[in-house]
mmCIF file of C-alpha atoms (C1' of nucleotides) in Angstrom:
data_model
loop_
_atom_site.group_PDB
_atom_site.id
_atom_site.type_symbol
_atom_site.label_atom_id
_atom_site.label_comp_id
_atom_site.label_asym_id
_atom_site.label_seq_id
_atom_site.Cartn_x
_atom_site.Cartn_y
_atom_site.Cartn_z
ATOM 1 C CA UNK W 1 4.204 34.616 -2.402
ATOM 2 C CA UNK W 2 2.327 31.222 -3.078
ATOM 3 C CA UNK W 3 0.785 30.669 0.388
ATOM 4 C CA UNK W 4 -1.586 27.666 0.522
ATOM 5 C CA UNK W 5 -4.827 30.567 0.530
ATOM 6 C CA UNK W 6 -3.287 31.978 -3.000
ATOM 7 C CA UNK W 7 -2.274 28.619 -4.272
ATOM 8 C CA UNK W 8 -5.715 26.968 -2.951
ATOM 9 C CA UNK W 9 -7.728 30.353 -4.701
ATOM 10 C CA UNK W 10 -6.114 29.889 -7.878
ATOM 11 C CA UNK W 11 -6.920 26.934 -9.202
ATOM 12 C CA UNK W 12 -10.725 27.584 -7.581
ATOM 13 C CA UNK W 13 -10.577 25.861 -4.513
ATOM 14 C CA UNK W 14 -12.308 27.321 -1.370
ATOM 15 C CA UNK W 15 -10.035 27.588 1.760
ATOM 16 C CA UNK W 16 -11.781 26.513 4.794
ATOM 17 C CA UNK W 17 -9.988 26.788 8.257
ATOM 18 C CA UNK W 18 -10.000 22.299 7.586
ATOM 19 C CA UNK W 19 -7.881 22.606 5.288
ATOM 20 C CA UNK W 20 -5.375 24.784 6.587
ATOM 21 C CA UNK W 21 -5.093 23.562 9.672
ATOM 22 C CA UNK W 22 -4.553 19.819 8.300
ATOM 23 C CA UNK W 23 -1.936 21.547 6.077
ATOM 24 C CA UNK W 24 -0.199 23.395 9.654
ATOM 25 C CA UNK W 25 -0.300 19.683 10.980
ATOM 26 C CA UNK W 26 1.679 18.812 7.834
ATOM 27 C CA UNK W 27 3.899 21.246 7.839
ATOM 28 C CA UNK W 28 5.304 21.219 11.086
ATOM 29 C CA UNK W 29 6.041 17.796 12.249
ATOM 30 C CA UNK W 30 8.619 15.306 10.784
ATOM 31 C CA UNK W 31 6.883 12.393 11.832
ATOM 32 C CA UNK W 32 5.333 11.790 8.209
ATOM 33 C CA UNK W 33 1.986 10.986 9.426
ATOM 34 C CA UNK W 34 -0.717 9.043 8.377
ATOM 35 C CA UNK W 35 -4.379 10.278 7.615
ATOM 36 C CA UNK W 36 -5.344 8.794 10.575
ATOM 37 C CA UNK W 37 -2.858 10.234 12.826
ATOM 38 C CA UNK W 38 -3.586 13.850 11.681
ATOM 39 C CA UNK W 39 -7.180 13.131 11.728
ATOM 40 C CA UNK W 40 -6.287 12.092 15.571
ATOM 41 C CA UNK W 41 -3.984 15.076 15.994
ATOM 42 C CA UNK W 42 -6.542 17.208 15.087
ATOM 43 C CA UNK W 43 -9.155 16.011 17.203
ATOM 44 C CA UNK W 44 -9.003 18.193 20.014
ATOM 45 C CA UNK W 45 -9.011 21.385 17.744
ATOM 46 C CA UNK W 46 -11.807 20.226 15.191
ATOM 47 C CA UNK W 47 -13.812 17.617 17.325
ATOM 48 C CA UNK W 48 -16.299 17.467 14.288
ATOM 49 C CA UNK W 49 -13.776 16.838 11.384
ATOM 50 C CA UNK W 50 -14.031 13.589 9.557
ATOM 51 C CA UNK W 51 -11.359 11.308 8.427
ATOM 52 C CA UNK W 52 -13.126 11.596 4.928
ATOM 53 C CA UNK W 53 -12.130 15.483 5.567
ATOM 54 C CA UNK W 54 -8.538 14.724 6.091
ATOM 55 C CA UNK W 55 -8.531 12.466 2.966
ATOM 56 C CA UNK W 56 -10.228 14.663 0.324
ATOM 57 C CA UNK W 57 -7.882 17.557 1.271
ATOM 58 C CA UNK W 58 -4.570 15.979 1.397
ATOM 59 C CA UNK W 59 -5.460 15.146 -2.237
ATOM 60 C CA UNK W 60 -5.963 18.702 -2.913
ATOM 61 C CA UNK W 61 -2.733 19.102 -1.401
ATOM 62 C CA UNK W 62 -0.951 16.658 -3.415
ATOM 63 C CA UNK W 63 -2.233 18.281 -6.608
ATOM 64 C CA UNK W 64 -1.139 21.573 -5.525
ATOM 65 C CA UNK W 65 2.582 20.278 -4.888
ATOM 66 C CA UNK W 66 2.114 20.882 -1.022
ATOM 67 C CA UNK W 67 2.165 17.367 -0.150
ATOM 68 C CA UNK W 68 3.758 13.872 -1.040
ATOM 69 C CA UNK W 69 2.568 10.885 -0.285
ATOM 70 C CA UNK W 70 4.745 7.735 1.046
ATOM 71 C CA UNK W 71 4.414 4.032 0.794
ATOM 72 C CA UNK W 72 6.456 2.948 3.556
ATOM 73 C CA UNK W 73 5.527 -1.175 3.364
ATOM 74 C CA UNK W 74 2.577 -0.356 6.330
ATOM 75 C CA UNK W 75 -0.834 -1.008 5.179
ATOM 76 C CA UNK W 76 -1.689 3.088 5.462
ATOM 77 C CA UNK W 77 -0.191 5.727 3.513
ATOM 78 C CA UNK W 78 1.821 8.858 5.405
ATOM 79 C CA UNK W 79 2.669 12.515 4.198
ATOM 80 C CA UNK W 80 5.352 14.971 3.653
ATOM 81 C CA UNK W 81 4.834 18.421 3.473
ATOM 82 C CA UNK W 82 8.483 18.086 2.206
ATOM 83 C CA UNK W 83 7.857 17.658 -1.385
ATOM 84 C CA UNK W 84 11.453 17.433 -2.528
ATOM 85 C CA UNK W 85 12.180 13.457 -3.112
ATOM 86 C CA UNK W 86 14.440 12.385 -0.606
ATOM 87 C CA UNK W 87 15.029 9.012 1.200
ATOM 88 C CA UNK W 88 13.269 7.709 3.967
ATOM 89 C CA UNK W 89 13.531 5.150 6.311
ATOM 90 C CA UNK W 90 11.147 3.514 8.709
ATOM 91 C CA UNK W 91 12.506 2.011 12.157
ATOM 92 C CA UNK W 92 10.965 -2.083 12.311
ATOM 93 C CA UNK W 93 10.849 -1.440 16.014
ATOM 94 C CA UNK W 94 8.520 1.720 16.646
ATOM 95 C CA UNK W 95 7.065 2.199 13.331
ATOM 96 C CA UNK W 96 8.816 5.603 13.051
ATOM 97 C CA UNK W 97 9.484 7.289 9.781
ATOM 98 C CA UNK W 98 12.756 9.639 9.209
ATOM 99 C CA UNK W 99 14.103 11.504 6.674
ATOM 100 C CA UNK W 100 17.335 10.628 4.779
ATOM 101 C CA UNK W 101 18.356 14.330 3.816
ATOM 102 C CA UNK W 102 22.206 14.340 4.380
ATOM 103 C CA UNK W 103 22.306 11.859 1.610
ATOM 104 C CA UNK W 104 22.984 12.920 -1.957
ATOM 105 C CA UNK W 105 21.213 10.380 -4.614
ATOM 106 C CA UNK W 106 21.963 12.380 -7.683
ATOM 107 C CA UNK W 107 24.370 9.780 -8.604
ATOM 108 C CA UNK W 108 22.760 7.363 -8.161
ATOM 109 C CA UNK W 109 19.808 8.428 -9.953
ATOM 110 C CA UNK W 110 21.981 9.666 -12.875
ATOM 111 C CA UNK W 111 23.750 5.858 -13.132
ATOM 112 C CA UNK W 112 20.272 4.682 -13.286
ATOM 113 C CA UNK W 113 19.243 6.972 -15.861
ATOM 114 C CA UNK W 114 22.050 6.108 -17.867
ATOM 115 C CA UNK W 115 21.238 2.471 -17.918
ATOM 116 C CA UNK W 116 17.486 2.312 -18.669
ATOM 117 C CA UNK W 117 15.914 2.394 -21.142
ATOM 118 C CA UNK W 118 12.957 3.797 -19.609
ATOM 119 C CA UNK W 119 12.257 7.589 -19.362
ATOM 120 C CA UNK W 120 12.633 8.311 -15.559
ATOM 121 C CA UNK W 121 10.232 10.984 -13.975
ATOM 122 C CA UNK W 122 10.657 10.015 -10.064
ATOM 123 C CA UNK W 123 11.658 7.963 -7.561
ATOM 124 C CA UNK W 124 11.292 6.890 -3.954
ATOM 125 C CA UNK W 125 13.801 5.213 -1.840
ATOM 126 C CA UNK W 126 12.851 3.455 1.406
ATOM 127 C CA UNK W 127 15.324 1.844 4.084
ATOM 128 C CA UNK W 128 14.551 0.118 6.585
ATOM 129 C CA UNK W 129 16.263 -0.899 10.122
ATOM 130 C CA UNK W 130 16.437 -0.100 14.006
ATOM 131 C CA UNK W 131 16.135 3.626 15.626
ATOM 132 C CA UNK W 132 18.869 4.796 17.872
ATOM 133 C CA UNK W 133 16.518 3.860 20.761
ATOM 134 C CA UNK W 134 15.170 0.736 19.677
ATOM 135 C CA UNK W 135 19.041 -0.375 18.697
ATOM 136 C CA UNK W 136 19.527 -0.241 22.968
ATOM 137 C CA UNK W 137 16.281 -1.566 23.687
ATOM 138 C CA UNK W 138 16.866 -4.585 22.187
ATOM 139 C CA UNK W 139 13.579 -4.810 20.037
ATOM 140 C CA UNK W 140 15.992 -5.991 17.261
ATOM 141 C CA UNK W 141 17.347 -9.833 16.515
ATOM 142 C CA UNK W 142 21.294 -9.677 16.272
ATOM 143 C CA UNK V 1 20.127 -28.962 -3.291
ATOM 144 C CA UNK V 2 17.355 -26.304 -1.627
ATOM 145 C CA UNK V 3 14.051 -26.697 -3.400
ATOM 146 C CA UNK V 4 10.999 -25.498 -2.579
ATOM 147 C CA UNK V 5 9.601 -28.930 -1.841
ATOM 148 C CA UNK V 6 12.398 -29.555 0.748
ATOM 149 C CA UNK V 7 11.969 -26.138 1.863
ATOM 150 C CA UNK V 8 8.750 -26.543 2.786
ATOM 151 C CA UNK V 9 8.648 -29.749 4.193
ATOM 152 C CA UNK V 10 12.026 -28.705 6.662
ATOM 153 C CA UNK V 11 9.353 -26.149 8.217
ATOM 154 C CA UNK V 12 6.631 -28.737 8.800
ATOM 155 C CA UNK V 13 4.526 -27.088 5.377
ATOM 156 C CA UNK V 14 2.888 -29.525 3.124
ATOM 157 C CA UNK V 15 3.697 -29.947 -0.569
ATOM 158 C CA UNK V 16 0.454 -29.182 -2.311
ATOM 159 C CA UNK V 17 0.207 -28.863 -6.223
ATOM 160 C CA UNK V 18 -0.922 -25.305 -5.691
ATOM 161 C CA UNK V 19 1.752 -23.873 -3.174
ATOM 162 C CA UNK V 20 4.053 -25.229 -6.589
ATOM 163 C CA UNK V 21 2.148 -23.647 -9.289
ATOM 164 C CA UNK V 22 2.185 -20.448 -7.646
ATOM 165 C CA UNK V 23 6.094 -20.316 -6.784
ATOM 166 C CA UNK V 24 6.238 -21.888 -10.706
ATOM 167 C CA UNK V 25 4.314 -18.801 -11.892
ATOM 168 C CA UNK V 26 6.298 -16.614 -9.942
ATOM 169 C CA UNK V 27 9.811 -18.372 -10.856
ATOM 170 C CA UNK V 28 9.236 -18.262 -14.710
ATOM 171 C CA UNK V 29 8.114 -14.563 -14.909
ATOM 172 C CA UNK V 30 9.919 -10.880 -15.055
ATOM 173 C CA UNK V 31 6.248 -8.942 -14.691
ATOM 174 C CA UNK V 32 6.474 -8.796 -11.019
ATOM 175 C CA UNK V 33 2.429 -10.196 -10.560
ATOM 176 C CA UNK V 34 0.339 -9.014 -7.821
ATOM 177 C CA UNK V 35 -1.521 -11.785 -6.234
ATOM 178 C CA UNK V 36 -4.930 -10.866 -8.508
ATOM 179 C CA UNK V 37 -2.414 -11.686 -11.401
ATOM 180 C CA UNK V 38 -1.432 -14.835 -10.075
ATOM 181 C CA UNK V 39 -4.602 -16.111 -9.419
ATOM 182 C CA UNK V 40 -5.580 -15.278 -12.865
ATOM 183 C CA UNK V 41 -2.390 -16.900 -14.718
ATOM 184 C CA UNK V 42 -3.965 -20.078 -12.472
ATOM 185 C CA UNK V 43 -7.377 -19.744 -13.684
ATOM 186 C CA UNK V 44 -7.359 -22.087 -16.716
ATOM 187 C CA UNK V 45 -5.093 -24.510 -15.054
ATOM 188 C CA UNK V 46 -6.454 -24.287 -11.438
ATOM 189 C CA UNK V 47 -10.651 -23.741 -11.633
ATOM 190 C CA UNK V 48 -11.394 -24.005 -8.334
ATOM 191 C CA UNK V 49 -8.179 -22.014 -6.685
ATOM 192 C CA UNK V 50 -9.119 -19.247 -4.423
ATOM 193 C CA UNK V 51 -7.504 -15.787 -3.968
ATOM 194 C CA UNK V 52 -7.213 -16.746 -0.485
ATOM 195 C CA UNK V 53 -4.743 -19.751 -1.553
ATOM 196 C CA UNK V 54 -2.751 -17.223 -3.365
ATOM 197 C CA UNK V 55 -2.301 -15.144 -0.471
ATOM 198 C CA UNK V 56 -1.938 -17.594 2.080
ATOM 199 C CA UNK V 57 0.645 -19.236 0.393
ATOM 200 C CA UNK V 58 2.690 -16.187 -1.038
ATOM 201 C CA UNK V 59 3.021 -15.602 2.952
ATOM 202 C CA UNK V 60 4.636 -18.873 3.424
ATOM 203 C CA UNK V 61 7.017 -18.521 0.788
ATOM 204 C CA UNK V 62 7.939 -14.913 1.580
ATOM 205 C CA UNK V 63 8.359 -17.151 5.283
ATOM 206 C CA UNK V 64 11.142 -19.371 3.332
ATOM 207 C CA UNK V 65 13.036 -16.464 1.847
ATOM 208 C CA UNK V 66 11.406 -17.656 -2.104
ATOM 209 C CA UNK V 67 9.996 -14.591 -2.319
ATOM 210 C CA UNK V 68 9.914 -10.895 -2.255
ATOM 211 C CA UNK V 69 7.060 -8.321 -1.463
ATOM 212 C CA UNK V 70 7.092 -4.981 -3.596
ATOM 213 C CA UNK V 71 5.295 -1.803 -3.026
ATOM 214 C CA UNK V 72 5.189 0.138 -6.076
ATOM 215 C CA UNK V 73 2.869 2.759 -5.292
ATOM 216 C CA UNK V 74 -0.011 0.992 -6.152
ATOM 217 C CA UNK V 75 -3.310 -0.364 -4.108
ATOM 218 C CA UNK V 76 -2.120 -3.936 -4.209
ATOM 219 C CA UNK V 77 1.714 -5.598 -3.609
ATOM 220 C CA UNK V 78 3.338 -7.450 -6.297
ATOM 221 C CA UNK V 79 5.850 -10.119 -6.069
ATOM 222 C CA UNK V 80 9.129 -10.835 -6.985
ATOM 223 C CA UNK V 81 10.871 -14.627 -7.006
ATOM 224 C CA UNK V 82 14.475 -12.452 -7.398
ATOM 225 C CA UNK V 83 14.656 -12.189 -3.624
ATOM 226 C CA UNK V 84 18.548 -10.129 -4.323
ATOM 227 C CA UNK V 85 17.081 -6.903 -3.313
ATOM 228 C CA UNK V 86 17.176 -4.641 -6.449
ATOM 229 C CA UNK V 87 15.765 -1.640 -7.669
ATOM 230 C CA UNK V 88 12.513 -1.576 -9.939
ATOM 231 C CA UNK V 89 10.621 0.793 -11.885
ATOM 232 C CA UNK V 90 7.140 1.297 -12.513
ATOM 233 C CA UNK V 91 5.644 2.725 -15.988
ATOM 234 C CA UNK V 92 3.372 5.492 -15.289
ATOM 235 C CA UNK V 93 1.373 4.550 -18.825
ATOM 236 C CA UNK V 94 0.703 1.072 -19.035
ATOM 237 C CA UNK V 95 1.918 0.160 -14.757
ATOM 238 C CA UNK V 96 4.443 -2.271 -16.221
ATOM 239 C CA UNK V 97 7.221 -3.205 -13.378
ATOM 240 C CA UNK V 98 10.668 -3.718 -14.587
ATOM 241 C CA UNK V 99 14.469 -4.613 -12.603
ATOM 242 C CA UNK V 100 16.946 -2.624 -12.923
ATOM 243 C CA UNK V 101 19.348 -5.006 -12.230
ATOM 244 C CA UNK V 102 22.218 -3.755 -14.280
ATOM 245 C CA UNK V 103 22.904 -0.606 -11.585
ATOM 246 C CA UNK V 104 25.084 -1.025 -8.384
ATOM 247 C CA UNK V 105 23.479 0.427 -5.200
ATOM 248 C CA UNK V 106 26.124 -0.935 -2.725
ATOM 249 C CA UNK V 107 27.578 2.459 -2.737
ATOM 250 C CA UNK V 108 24.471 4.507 -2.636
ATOM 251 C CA UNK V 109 23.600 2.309 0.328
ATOM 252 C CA UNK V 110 27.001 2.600 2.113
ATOM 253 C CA UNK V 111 26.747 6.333 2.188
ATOM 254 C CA UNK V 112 23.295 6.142 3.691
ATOM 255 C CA UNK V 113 24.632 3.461 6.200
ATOM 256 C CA UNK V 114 27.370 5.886 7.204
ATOM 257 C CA UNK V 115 25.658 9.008 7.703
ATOM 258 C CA UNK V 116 22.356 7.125 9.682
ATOM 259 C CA UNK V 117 22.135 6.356 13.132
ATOM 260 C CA UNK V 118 20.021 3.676 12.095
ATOM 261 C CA UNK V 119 20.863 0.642 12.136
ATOM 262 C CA UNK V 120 20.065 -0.329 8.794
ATOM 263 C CA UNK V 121 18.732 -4.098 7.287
ATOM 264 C CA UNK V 122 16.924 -3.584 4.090
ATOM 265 C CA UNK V 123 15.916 -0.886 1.299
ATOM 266 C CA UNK V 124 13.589 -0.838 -1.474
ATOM 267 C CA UNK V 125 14.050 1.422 -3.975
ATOM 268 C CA UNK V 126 11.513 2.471 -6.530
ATOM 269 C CA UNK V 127 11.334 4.700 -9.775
ATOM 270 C CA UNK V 128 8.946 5.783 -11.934
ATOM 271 C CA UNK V 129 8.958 6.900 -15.709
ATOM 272 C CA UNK V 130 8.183 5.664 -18.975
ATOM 273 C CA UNK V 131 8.649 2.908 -20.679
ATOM 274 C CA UNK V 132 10.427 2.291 -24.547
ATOM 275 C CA UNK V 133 6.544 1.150 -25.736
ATOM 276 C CA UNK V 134 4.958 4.290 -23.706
ATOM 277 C CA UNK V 135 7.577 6.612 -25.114
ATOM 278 C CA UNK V 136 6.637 6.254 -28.816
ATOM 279 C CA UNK V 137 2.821 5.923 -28.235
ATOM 280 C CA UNK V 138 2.999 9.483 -26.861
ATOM 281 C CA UNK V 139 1.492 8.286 -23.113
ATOM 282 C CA UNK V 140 3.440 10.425 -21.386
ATOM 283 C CA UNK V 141 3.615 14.558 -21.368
ATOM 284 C CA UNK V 142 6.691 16.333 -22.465
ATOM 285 C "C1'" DC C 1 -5.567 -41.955 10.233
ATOM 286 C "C1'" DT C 2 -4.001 -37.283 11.390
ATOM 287 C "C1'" DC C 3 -3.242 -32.806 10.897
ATOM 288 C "C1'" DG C 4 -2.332 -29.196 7.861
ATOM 289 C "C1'" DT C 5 -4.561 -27.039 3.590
ATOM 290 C "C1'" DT C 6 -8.080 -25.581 0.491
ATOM 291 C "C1'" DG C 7 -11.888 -22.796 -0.864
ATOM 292 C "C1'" DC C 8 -15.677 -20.338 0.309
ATOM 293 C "C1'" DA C 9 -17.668 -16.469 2.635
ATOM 294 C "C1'" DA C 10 -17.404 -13.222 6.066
ATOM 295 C "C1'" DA C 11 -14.528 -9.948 8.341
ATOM 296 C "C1'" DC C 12 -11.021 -6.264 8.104
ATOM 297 C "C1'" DA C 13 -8.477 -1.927 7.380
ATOM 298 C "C1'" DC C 14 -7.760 1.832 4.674
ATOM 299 C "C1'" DT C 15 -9.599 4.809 1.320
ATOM 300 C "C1'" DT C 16 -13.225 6.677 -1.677
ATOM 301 C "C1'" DT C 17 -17.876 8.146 -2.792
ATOM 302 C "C1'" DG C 18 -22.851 10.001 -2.384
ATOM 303 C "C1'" DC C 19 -25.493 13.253 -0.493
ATOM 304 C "C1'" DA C 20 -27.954 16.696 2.500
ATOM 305 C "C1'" DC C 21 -26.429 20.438 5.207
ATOM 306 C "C1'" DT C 22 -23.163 24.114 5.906
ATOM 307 C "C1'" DA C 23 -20.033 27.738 4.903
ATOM 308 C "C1'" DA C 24 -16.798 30.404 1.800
ATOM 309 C "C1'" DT C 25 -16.861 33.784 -1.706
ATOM 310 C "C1'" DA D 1 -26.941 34.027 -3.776
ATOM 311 C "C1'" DT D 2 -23.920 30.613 -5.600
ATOM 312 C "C1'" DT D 3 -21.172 27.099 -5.505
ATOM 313 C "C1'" DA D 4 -17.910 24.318 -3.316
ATOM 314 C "C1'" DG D 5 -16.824 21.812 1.131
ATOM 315 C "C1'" DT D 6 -17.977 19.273 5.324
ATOM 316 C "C1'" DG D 7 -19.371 15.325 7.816
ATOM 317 C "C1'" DC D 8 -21.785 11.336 8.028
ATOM 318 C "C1'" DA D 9 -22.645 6.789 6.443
ATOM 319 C "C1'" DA D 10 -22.310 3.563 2.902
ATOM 320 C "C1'" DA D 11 -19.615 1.487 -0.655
ATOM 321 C "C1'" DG D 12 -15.135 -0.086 -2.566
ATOM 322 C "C1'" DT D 13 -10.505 -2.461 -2.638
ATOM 323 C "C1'" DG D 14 -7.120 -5.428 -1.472
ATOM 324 C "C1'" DT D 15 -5.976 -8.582 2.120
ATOM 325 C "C1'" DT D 16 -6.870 -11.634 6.148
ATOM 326 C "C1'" DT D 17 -9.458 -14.891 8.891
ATOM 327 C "C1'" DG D 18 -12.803 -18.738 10.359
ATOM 328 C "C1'" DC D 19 -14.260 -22.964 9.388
ATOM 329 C "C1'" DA D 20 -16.046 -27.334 7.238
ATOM 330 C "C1'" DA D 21 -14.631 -30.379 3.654
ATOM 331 C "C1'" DC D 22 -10.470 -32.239 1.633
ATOM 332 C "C1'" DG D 23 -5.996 -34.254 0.790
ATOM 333 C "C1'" DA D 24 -0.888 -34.879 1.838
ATOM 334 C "C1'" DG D 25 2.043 -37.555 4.732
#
DNA sequence: CTCGTTGCAAACACTTTGCACTAAT
DNA sequence: ATTAGTGCAAAGTGTTTGCAACGAG
């Protein structure tokens, strides 16, 4: 199997408990966070870990495949563990992030394809708009 | 007839000769510029303009609706005067930023809209590839 | 003349880097 | 024992802000 130790071994990187635990924070929340908020998340566990910590590994990650990065329109980046490309959207009200999985973009992608006349190796689609509970608490303009 | 000097005087702004030379710079190119580029493009024309002109005024016309803000995955945002909200593509060898105007994403963005409990009110969509130019010159890896 | 704007420099926020100490192999 | 990684602080980027001098209305 091609655990984060075997994958992380491999290609000569150490594994230190750091980085799999930022990894475990990663991989088991939906809330695509930014390095900040698993730096925070991770506080209470690893009270000495530095944000520069966080940073330098979720790069490893990213080179590994583990790990995509987002550009949401905030001023930080956040982070999937899901590294499949698939849509998100991020709520104007509460700053949430969500995935768009139900949706199928192949089409889509494939009309673009079709059209340019550039070679197309990725893509990233972000929505925006108002959670279920901001859309009843009103934090939207109508 | 909307122009940007009406515009701008409607909301109480004042019509200086730089808030027009940036919108100009922005209206008569397709490169999408970040606000470095701008300021550059000014250079000869405007000495003594400051990055902090550039900025401050890009925010005022993103304010009237003039202009767009695009996140293409880079460190800094770059600007669009095509406020229609298309997608655009990024060239992984030389960073050029291209529309793709040609493609229609109403349905793309109905099924999203349909399948969301979001309520939805804007989308970006980005892709990434090679350009024509890149292609031939062999900057990319098949 | 008045009040918003410019341009400079300083402040900011996020991310990256340098380096001595520490820990994985 | 070796060599890479951690954690701290400092440096880097792009962007924003404060403020005195300036210019549009």
């Amino acid at each position: 199997m091609d655990s984060i130790t075997t994958l992380l071994r491999n290609r000569g990187f150490k594994v230190t408990p750091q980085r799999l635990a930022i990894y475990k924070v990663l991989v088991n929340t939906r809330s695509h966070p930014s390095a900040e908020m698993i730096f925070n998340d991770l506080q209470p566990v690893y009270p000495t870990m530095s944000l520069a910590t966080v940073y330098k590994t979720i790069e490893i990650l990213q080179e590994l495949g583990l790990v995509q990065r987002l550009n949401v329109g905030e001023d930080s980046f956040r982070y999937d563990a899901i590294v499949d490309t698939h849509p998100h959207i991020r709520c104007l009200g509460c700053g949430r992030v969500d995935d768009l999985e139900e949706v199928d973009s192949q089409e889509f992608v494939k009309s673009i394809d079709e059209t340019t006349s550039y070679k197309i190796t990725g893509q990233q689609f972000y929505f925006f708009g108002y959670c279920p509970v901001c859309q009843k608490q009103k934090k939207h303009q109508n």
